[in-house]
Amino acid sequence: MPERGLARSLVEAYVYFDLVAGGGSHRAAVEQDEDSWVVRLGGTEVLVPQEAEDVARQAELTFGSGLSELIDPGQWVLIAATYASRALQGALFFAADPSDPEAYGKVEADWLFAADAVAEALKFFPADAAELPPDAFWSEMGRALRESEPHRVTRQKLEGDLAFYRRSLDDFHRLHDR
């Protein structure tokens, strides 16, 4: 029987496969029944209940409501950094040639996903805690980040990153007037 995880949205399921399969989400197979989707890649399955996907869409939550059971806070920080890097690079290319509406949308989406990924990491903090407890990190990737760069997973750092990513998106909109 394949290993099965539970996602809060289809986007979270695809991001999870990109994370664990090195960009493999495009190879994932999706099956839908009346109350869920099952996304499969190799020996891994991710179940996305229809109700969870509906809540995510209605509330405009990119990755879903509640806490992720698939992706730990350290992984969310790494995901956010990846999207922010893509947004920065894309914005530079777009500034050189602002005629491509697809490029505009990609930069916009990358800033939004970077901010949303940081917001996901922040959901793991206990109320008023400045740092996350060690058991919040269950993946090898997340634990490695916490051990090697603990400053990257503090509430203060993440709140600063969130503000920067949102401000960067606002600046991008303002500069390109769309």
mmCIF file with all atom_site columns, C-alpha atoms in Angstrom:
data_model
loop_
_atom_site.group_PDB
_atom_site.id
_atom_site.type_symbol
_atom_site.label_atom_id
_atom_site.label_alt_id
_atom_site.label_comp_id
_atom_site.label_asym_id
_atom_site.label_entity_id
_atom_site.label_seq_id
_atom_site.pdbx_PDB_ins_code
_atom_site.Cartn_x
_atom_site.Cartn_y
_atom_site.Cartn_z
_atom_site.occupancy
_atom_site.B_iso_or_equiv
_atom_site.pdbx_formal_charge
_atom_site.auth_seq_id
_atom_site.auth_comp_id
_atom_site.auth_asym_id
_atom_site.auth_atom_id
_atom_site.pdbx_PDB_model_num
ATOM 1   C CA . MET A 1 1   ? 0.000   0.000  0.000   1.00 0.00 ? 1   MET A CA 1
ATOM 2   C CA . PRO A 1 2   ? 1.421   3.427  -0.920  1.00 0.00 ? 2   PRO A CA 1
ATOM 3   C CA . GLU A 1 3   ? 2.293   5.975  1.761   1.00 0.00 ? 3   GLU A CA 1
ATOM 4   C CA . ARG A 1 4   ? -0.617  8.444  1.997   1.00 0.00 ? 4   ARG A CA 1
ATOM 5   C CA . GLY A 1 5   ? -0.657  12.020 3.245   1.00 0.00 ? 5   GLY A CA 1
ATOM 6   C CA . LEU A 1 6   ? -3.498  14.464 3.745   1.00 0.00 ? 6   LEU A CA 1
ATOM 7   C CA . ALA A 1 7   ? -3.481  17.859 2.037   1.00 0.00 ? 7   ALA A CA 1
ATOM 8   C CA . ARG A 1 8   ? -5.696  20.864 2.655   1.00 0.00 ? 8   ARG A CA 1
ATOM 9   C CA . SER A 1 9   ? -5.756  21.888 -1.009  1.00 0.00 ? 9   SER A CA 1
ATOM 10  C CA . LEU A 1 10  ? -4.644  20.671 -4.409  1.00 0.00 ? 10  LEU A CA 1
ATOM 11  C CA . VAL A 1 11  ? -1.999  23.419 -4.440  1.00 0.00 ? 11  VAL A CA 1
ATOM 12  C CA . GLU A 1 12  ? -0.536  22.079 -1.188  1.00 0.00 ? 12  GLU A CA 1
ATOM 13  C CA . ALA A 1 13  ? -0.451  18.555 -2.655  1.00 0.00 ? 13  ALA A CA 1
ATOM 14  C CA . TYR A 1 14  ? 1.439   19.732 -5.747  1.00 0.00 ? 14  TYR A CA 1
ATOM 15  C CA . VAL A 1 15  ? 3.867   21.853 -3.718  1.00 0.00 ? 15  VAL A CA 1
ATOM 16  C CA . TYR A 1 16  ? 4.496   18.828 -1.497  1.00 0.00 ? 16  TYR A CA 1
ATOM 17  C CA . PHE A 1 17  ? 5.400   16.685 -4.513  1.00 0.00 ? 17  PHE A CA 1
ATOM 18  C CA . ASP A 1 18  ? 7.666   19.438 -5.842  1.00 0.00 ? 18  ASP A CA 1
ATOM 19  C CA . LEU A 1 19  ? 9.373   19.498 -2.456  1.00 0.00 ? 19  LEU A CA 1
ATOM 20  C CA . VAL A 1 20  ? 9.839   15.761 -1.965  1.00 0.00 ? 20  VAL A CA 1
ATOM 21  C CA . ALA A 1 21  ? 10.241  14.715 -5.593  1.00 0.00 ? 21  ALA A CA 1
ATOM 22  C CA . GLY A 1 22  ? 12.458  17.544 -6.820  1.00 0.00 ? 22  GLY A CA 1
ATOM 23  C CA . GLY A 1 23  ? 9.909   19.311 -9.001  1.00 0.00 ? 23  GLY A CA 1
ATOM 24  C CA . GLY A 1 24  ? 7.989   16.148 -9.730  1.00 0.00 ? 24  GLY A CA 1
ATOM 25  C CA . SER A 1 25  ? 4.455   17.500 -9.445  1.00 0.00 ? 25  SER A CA 1
ATOM 26  C CA . HIS A 1 26  ? 4.105   17.632 -13.238 1.00 0.00 ? 26  HIS A CA 1
ATOM 27  C CA . ARG A 1 27  ? 4.477   13.808 -13.260 1.00 0.00 ? 27  ARG A CA 1
ATOM 28  C CA . ALA A 1 28  ? 1.787   13.267 -10.616 1.00 0.00 ? 28  ALA A CA 1
ATOM 29  C CA . ALA A 1 29  ? -1.416  11.481 -11.549 1.00 0.00 ? 29  ALA A CA 1
ATOM 30  C CA . VAL A 1 30  ? -4.728  12.782 -10.199 1.00 0.00 ? 30  VAL A CA 1
ATOM 31  C CA . GLU A 1 31  ? -7.934  10.849 -9.672  1.00 0.00 ? 31  GLU A CA 1
ATOM 32  C CA . GLN A 1 32  ? -11.164 12.466 -8.536  1.00 0.00 ? 32  GLN A CA 1
ATOM 33  C CA . ASP A 1 33  ? -14.173 10.832 -6.990  1.00 0.00 ? 33  ASP A CA 1
ATOM 34  C CA . GLU A 1 34  ? -17.291 12.433 -5.564  1.00 0.00 ? 34  GLU A CA 1
ATOM 35  C CA . ASP A 1 35  ? -15.698 13.660 -2.318  1.00 0.00 ? 35  ASP A CA 1
ATOM 36  C CA . SER A 1 36  ? -11.920 13.897 -2.837  1.00 0.00 ? 36  SER A CA 1
ATOM 37  C CA . TRP A 1 37  ? -8.898  13.838 -5.094  1.00 0.00 ? 37  TRP A CA 1
ATOM 38  C CA . VAL A 1 38  ? -5.984  11.435 -4.804  1.00 0.00 ? 38  VAL A CA 1
ATOM 39  C CA . VAL A 1 39  ? -2.708  12.749 -6.183  1.00 0.00 ? 39  VAL A CA 1
ATOM 40  C CA . ARG A 1 40  ? -0.118  9.998  -6.801  1.00 0.00 ? 40  ARG A CA 1
ATOM 41  C CA . LEU A 1 41  ? 3.551   9.999  -7.607  1.00 0.00 ? 41  LEU A CA 1
ATOM 42  C CA . GLY A 1 42  ? 5.615   6.838  -7.288  1.00 0.00 ? 42  GLY A CA 1
ATOM 43  C CA . GLY A 1 43  ? 4.826   5.176  -3.992  1.00 0.00 ? 43  GLY A CA 1
ATOM 44  C CA . THR A 1 44  ? 3.270   8.273  -2.445  1.00 0.00 ? 44  THR A CA 1
ATOM 45  C CA . GLU A 1 45  ? -0.361  9.341  -2.421  1.00 0.00 ? 45  GLU A CA 1
ATOM 46  C CA . VAL A 1 46  ? -1.877  12.557 -1.134  1.00 0.00 ? 46  VAL A CA 1
ATOM 47  C CA . LEU A 1 47  ? -5.578  12.745 -0.380  1.00 0.00 ? 47  LEU A CA 1
ATOM 48  C CA . VAL A 1 48  ? -7.297  16.117 -0.853  1.00 0.00 ? 48  VAL A CA 1
ATOM 49  C CA . PRO A 1 49  ? -10.835 16.096 0.543   1.00 0.00 ? 49  PRO A CA 1
ATOM 50  C CA . GLN A 1 50  ? -13.309 18.083 -1.579  1.00 0.00 ? 50  GLN A CA 1
ATOM 51  C CA . GLU A 1 51  ? -14.496 19.912 1.540   1.00 0.00 ? 51  GLU A CA 1
ATOM 52  C CA . ALA A 1 52  ? -10.952 21.092 2.355   1.00 0.00 ? 52  ALA A CA 1
ATOM 53  C CA . GLU A 1 53  ? -10.408 22.275 -1.233  1.00 0.00 ? 53  GLU A CA 1
ATOM 54  C CA . ASP A 1 54  ? -13.745 24.117 -1.164  1.00 0.00 ? 54  ASP A CA 1
ATOM 55  C CA . VAL A 1 55  ? -12.838 25.886 2.092   1.00 0.00 ? 55  VAL A CA 1
ATOM 56  C CA . ALA A 1 56  ? -9.450  26.900 0.653   1.00 0.00 ? 56  ALA A CA 1
ATOM 57  C CA . ARG A 1 57  ? -11.029 28.302 -2.513  1.00 0.00 ? 57  ARG A CA 1
ATOM 58  C CA . GLN A 1 58  ? -13.840 30.144 -0.744  1.00 0.00 ? 58  GLN A CA 1
ATOM 59  C CA . ALA A 1 59  ? -11.449 31.718 1.777   1.00 0.00 ? 59  ALA A CA 1
ATOM 60  C CA . GLU A 1 60  ? -8.837  32.361 -0.954  1.00 0.00 ? 60  GLU A CA 1
ATOM 61  C CA . LEU A 1 61  ? -6.218  30.397 0.990   1.00 0.00 ? 61  LEU A CA 1
ATOM 62  C CA . THR A 1 62  ? -3.521  29.215 -1.379  1.00 0.00 ? 62  THR A CA 1
ATOM 63  C CA . PHE A 1 63  ? -2.441  26.221 0.675   1.00 0.00 ? 63  PHE A CA 1
ATOM 64  C CA . GLY A 1 64  ? -5.552  25.592 2.782   1.00 0.00 ? 64  GLY A CA 1
ATOM 65  C CA . SER A 1 65  ? -6.931  26.273 6.234   1.00 0.00 ? 65  SER A CA 1
ATOM 66  C CA . GLY A 1 66  ? -5.513  24.966 9.496   1.00 0.00 ? 66  GLY A CA 1
ATOM 67  C CA . LEU A 1 67  ? -2.076  23.406 9.932   1.00 0.00 ? 67  LEU A CA 1
ATOM 68  C CA . SER A 1 68  ? -0.348  21.382 7.275   1.00 0.00 ? 68  SER A CA 1
ATOM 69  C CA . GLU A 1 69  ? 0.190   17.702 8.009   1.00 0.00 ? 69  GLU A CA 1
ATOM 70  C CA . LEU A 1 70  ? 2.459   17.318 4.971   1.00 0.00 ? 70  LEU A CA 1
ATOM 71  C CA . ILE A 1 71  ? 4.878   20.235 5.163   1.00 0.00 ? 71  ILE A CA 1
ATOM 72  C CA . ASP A 1 72  ? 6.595   21.363 8.362   1.00 0.00 ? 72  ASP A CA 1
ATOM 73  C CA . PRO A 1 73  ? 7.471   24.991 9.180   1.00 0.00 ? 73  PRO A CA 1
ATOM 74  C CA . GLY A 1 74  ? 11.101  24.640 8.114   1.00 0.00 ? 74  GLY A CA 1
ATOM 75  C CA . GLN A 1 75  ? 9.997   23.368 4.724   1.00 0.00 ? 75  GLN A CA 1
ATOM 76  C CA . TRP A 1 76  ? 7.525   26.270 4.410   1.00 0.00 ? 76  TRP A CA 1
ATOM 77  C CA . VAL A 1 77  ? 10.403  28.696 5.031   1.00 0.00 ? 77  VAL A CA 1
ATOM 78  C CA . LEU A 1 78  ? 12.430  27.044 2.262   1.00 0.00 ? 78  LEU A CA 1
ATOM 79  C CA . ILE A 1 79  ? 9.431   27.095 -0.076  1.00 0.00 ? 79  ILE A CA 1
ATOM 80  C CA . ALA A 1 80  ? 8.907   30.800 0.634   1.00 0.00 ? 80  ALA A CA 1
ATOM 81  C CA . ALA A 1 81  ? 12.557  31.564 -0.103  1.00 0.00 ? 81  ALA A CA 1
ATOM 82  C CA . THR A 1 82  ? 12.334  29.705 -3.412  1.00 0.00 ? 82  THR A CA 1
ATOM 83  C CA . TYR A 1 83  ? 9.253   31.639 -4.532  1.00 0.00 ? 83  TYR A CA 1
ATOM 84  C CA . ALA A 1 84  ? 10.785  34.953 -3.401  1.00 0.00 ? 84  ALA A CA 1
ATOM 85  C CA . SER A 1 85  ? 13.948  34.226 -5.368  1.00 0.00 ? 85  SER A CA 1
ATOM 86  C CA . ARG A 1 86  ? 11.878  33.440 -8.455  1.00 0.00 ? 86  ARG A CA 1
ATOM 87  C CA . ALA A 1 87  ? 9.866   36.646 -7.961  1.00 0.00 ? 87  ALA A CA 1
ATOM 88  C CA . LEU A 1 88  ? 12.999  38.782 -7.671  1.00 0.00 ? 88  LEU A CA 1
ATOM 89  C CA . GLN A 1 89  ? 14.536  37.277 -10.779 1.00 0.00 ? 89  GLN A CA 1
ATOM 90  C CA . GLY A 1 90  ? 11.273  37.453 -12.699 1.00 0.00 ? 90  GLY A CA 1
ATOM 91  C CA . ALA A 1 91  ? 10.740  41.081 -11.713 1.00 0.00 ? 91  ALA A CA 1
ATOM 92  C CA . LEU A 1 92  ? 14.174  41.998 -13.069 1.00 0.00 ? 92  LEU A CA 1
ATOM 93  C CA . PHE A 1 93  ? 13.445  40.352 -16.416 1.00 0.00 ? 93  PHE A CA 1
ATOM 94  C CA . PHE A 1 94  ? 9.972   41.891 -16.498 1.00 0.00 ? 94  PHE A CA 1
ATOM 95  C CA . ALA A 1 95  ? 11.404  45.378 -15.860 1.00 0.00 ? 95  ALA A CA 1
ATOM 96  C CA . ALA A 1 96  ? 13.664  44.909 -18.884 1.00 0.00 ? 96  ALA A CA 1
ATOM 97  C CA . ASP A 1 97  ? 10.701  43.876 -21.067 1.00 0.00 ? 97  ASP A CA 1
ATOM 98  C CA . PRO A 1 98  ? 7.294   44.668 -19.506 1.00 0.00 ? 98  PRO A CA 1
ATOM 99  C CA . SER A 1 99  ? 5.303   43.636 -22.576 1.00 0.00 ? 99  SER A CA 1
ATOM 100 C CA . ASP A 1 100 ? 4.648   40.027 -21.506 1.00 0.00 ? 100 ASP A CA 1
ATOM 101 C CA . PRO A 1 101 ? 1.429   39.719 -19.460 1.00 0.00 ? 101 PRO A CA 1
ATOM 102 C CA . GLU A 1 102 ? 2.279   36.090 -18.633 1.00 0.00 ? 102 GLU A CA 1
ATOM 103 C CA . ALA A 1 103 ? 5.569   37.194 -17.058 1.00 0.00 ? 103 ALA A CA 1
ATOM 104 C CA . TYR A 1 104 ? 3.695   39.797 -14.997 1.00 0.00 ? 104 TYR A CA 1
ATOM 105 C CA . GLY A 1 105 ? 1.323   37.126 -13.690 1.00 0.00 ? 105 GLY A CA 1
ATOM 106 C CA . LYS A 1 106 ? 4.194   34.803 -12.813 1.00 0.00 ? 106 LYS A CA 1
ATOM 107 C CA . VAL A 1 107 ? 6.009   37.453 -10.760 1.00 0.00 ? 107 VAL A CA 1
ATOM 108 C CA . GLU A 1 108 ? 2.763   38.355 -9.034  1.00 0.00 ? 108 GLU A CA 1
ATOM 109 C CA . ALA A 1 109 ? 2.016   34.696 -8.221  1.00 0.00 ? 109 ALA A CA 1
ATOM 110 C CA . ASP A 1 110 ? 5.557   34.080 -6.958  1.00 0.00 ? 110 ASP A CA 1
ATOM 111 C CA . TRP A 1 111 ? 5.352   37.008 -4.491  1.00 0.00 ? 111 TRP A CA 1
ATOM 112 C CA . LEU A 1 112 ? 1.925   35.850 -3.360  1.00 0.00 ? 112 LEU A CA 1
ATOM 113 C CA . PHE A 1 113 ? 3.093   32.246 -2.878  1.00 0.00 ? 113 PHE A CA 1
ATOM 114 C CA . ALA A 1 114 ? 6.202   33.432 -0.991  1.00 0.00 ? 114 ALA A CA 1
ATOM 115 C CA . ALA A 1 115 ? 4.041   35.433 1.421   1.00 0.00 ? 115 ALA A CA 1
ATOM 116 C CA . ASP A 1 116 ? 1.509   32.621 1.789   1.00 0.00 ? 116 ASP A CA 1
ATOM 117 C CA . ALA A 1 117 ? 4.247   30.062 2.502   1.00 0.00 ? 117 ALA A CA 1
ATOM 118 C CA . VAL A 1 118 ? 5.661   32.248 5.296   1.00 0.00 ? 118 VAL A CA 1
ATOM 119 C CA . ALA A 1 119 ? 2.141   32.622 6.680   1.00 0.00 ? 119 ALA A CA 1
ATOM 120 C CA . GLU A 1 120 ? 1.943   28.816 6.743   1.00 0.00 ? 120 GLU A CA 1
ATOM 121 C CA . ALA A 1 121 ? 5.147   28.604 8.801   1.00 0.00 ? 121 ALA A CA 1
ATOM 122 C CA . LEU A 1 122 ? 3.784   31.214 11.219  1.00 0.00 ? 122 LEU A CA 1
ATOM 123 C CA . LYS A 1 123 ? 0.677   29.075 11.856  1.00 0.00 ? 123 LYS A CA 1
ATOM 124 C CA . PHE A 1 124 ? 2.886   26.588 13.734  1.00 0.00 ? 124 PHE A CA 1
ATOM 125 C CA . PHE A 1 125 ? 3.885   29.066 16.457  1.00 0.00 ? 125 PHE A CA 1
ATOM 126 C CA . PRO A 1 126 ? 2.191   28.710 19.824  1.00 0.00 ? 126 PRO A CA 1
ATOM 127 C CA . ALA A 1 127 ? 0.541   31.966 20.916  1.00 0.00 ? 127 ALA A CA 1
ATOM 128 C CA . ASP A 1 128 ? 3.124   34.590 21.913  1.00 0.00 ? 128 ASP A CA 1
ATOM 129 C CA . ALA A 1 129 ? 6.057   32.191 21.324  1.00 0.00 ? 129 ALA A CA 1
ATOM 130 C CA . ALA A 1 130 ? 9.177   33.701 19.748  1.00 0.00 ? 130 ALA A CA 1
ATOM 131 C CA . GLU A 1 131 ? 10.508  30.318 18.629  1.00 0.00 ? 131 GLU A CA 1
ATOM 132 C CA . LEU A 1 132 ? 9.069   27.012 17.537  1.00 0.00 ? 132 LEU A CA 1
ATOM 133 C CA . PRO A 1 133 ? 9.440   23.884 19.632  1.00 0.00 ? 133 PRO A CA 1
ATOM 134 C CA . PRO A 1 134 ? 11.824  21.271 18.156  1.00 0.00 ? 134 PRO A CA 1
ATOM 135 C CA . ASP A 1 135 ? 8.999   18.768 17.617  1.00 0.00 ? 135 ASP A CA 1
ATOM 136 C CA . ALA A 1 136 ? 7.336   21.174 15.147  1.00 0.00 ? 136 ALA A CA 1
ATOM 137 C CA . PHE A 1 137 ? 9.989   20.060 12.639  1.00 0.00 ? 137 PHE A CA 1
ATOM 138 C CA . TRP A 1 138 ? 9.364   16.475 11.500  1.00 0.00 ? 138 TRP A CA 1
ATOM 139 C CA . SER A 1 139 ? 11.053  16.438 8.105   1.00 0.00 ? 139 SER A CA 1
ATOM 140 C CA . GLU A 1 140 ? 14.772  16.000 7.579   1.00 0.00 ? 140 GLU A CA 1
ATOM 141 C CA . MET A 1 141 ? 14.781  19.199 5.538   1.00 0.00 ? 141 MET A CA 1
ATOM 142 C CA . GLY A 1 142 ? 12.978  21.190 8.234   1.00 0.00 ? 142 GLY A CA 1
ATOM 143 C CA . ARG A 1 143 ? 15.166  19.878 11.061  1.00 0.00 ? 143 ARG A CA 1
ATOM 144 C CA . ALA A 1 144 ? 18.318  20.625 9.053   1.00 0.00 ? 144 ALA A CA 1
ATOM 145 C CA . LEU A 1 145 ? 17.222  24.233 8.517   1.00 0.00 ? 145 LEU A CA 1
ATOM 146 C CA . ARG A 1 146 ? 16.407  24.667 12.212  1.00 0.00 ? 146 ARG A CA 1
ATOM 147 C CA . GLU A 1 147 ? 19.787  23.252 13.240  1.00 0.00 ? 147 GLU A CA 1
ATOM 148 C CA . SER A 1 148 ? 21.928  25.105 10.689  1.00 0.00 ? 148 SER A CA 1
ATOM 149 C CA . GLU A 1 149 ? 20.094  28.451 10.552  1.00 0.00 ? 149 GLU A CA 1
ATOM 150 C CA . PRO A 1 150 ? 17.827  28.744 13.609  1.00 0.00 ? 150 PRO A CA 1
ATOM 151 C CA . HIS A 1 151 ? 17.426  32.509 13.097  1.00 0.00 ? 151 HIS A CA 1
ATOM 152 C CA . ARG A 1 152 ? 15.424  31.816 9.899   1.00 0.00 ? 152 ARG A CA 1
ATOM 153 C CA . VAL A 1 153 ? 12.615  30.123 11.820  1.00 0.00 ? 153 VAL A CA 1
ATOM 154 C CA . THR A 1 154 ? 11.921  32.698 14.532  1.00 0.00 ? 154 THR A CA 1
ATOM 155 C CA . ARG A 1 155 ? 8.663   34.605 14.728  1.00 0.00 ? 155 ARG A CA 1
ATOM 156 C CA . GLN A 1 156 ? 10.474  37.933 14.326  1.00 0.00 ? 156 GLN A CA 1
ATOM 157 C CA . LYS A 1 157 ? 12.306  36.825 11.169  1.00 0.00 ? 157 LYS A CA 1
ATOM 158 C CA . LEU A 1 158 ? 9.212   35.280 9.608   1.00 0.00 ? 158 LEU A CA 1
ATOM 159 C CA . GLU A 1 159 ? 7.019   38.294 10.361  1.00 0.00 ? 159 GLU A CA 1
ATOM 160 C CA . GLY A 1 160 ? 9.698   40.463 8.747   1.00 0.00 ? 160 GLY A CA 1
ATOM 161 C CA . ASP A 1 161 ? 9.829   38.189 5.701   1.00 0.00 ? 161 ASP A CA 1
ATOM 162 C CA . LEU A 1 162 ? 6.041   38.235 5.407   1.00 0.00 ? 162 LEU A CA 1
ATOM 163 C CA . ALA A 1 163 ? 5.975   42.042 5.490   1.00 0.00 ? 163 ALA A CA 1
ATOM 164 C CA . PHE A 1 164 ? 8.805   42.229 2.930   1.00 0.00 ? 164 PHE A CA 1
ATOM 165 C CA . TYR A 1 165 ? 7.107   39.816 0.503   1.00 0.00 ? 165 TYR A CA 1
ATOM 166 C CA . ARG A 1 166 ? 3.776   41.636 0.753   1.00 0.00 ? 166 ARG A CA 1
ATOM 167 C CA . ARG A 1 167 ? 5.452   45.025 0.332   1.00 0.00 ? 167 ARG A CA 1
ATOM 168 C CA . SER A 1 168 ? 7.397   43.695 -2.656  1.00 0.00 ? 168 SER A CA 1
ATOM 169 C CA . LEU A 1 169 ? 4.162   42.562 -4.304  1.00 0.00 ? 169 LEU A CA 1
ATOM 170 C CA . ASP A 1 170 ? 2.587   45.958 -3.618  1.00 0.00 ? 170 ASP A CA 1
ATOM 171 C CA . ASP A 1 171 ? 5.667   47.695 -5.054  1.00 0.00 ? 171 ASP A CA 1
ATOM 172 C CA . PHE A 1 172 ? 5.574   45.486 -8.141  1.00 0.00 ? 172 PHE A CA 1
ATOM 173 C CA . HIS A 1 173 ? 1.917   46.426 -8.704  1.00 0.00 ? 173 HIS A CA 1
ATOM 174 C CA . ARG A 1 174 ? 2.649   50.104 -8.134  1.00 0.00 ? 174 ARG A CA 1
ATOM 175 C CA . LEU A 1 175 ? 5.685   50.176 -10.420 1.00 0.00 ? 175 LEU A CA 1
ATOM 176 C CA . HIS A 1 176 ? 3.929   48.403 -13.247 1.00 0.00 ? 176 HIS A CA 1
ATOM 177 C CA . ASP A 1 177 ? 0.488   49.956 -12.723 1.00 0.00 ? 177 ASP A CA 1
ATOM 178 C CA . ARG A 1 178 ? -1.681  46.914 -13.343 1.00 0.00 ? 178 ARG A CA 1
#
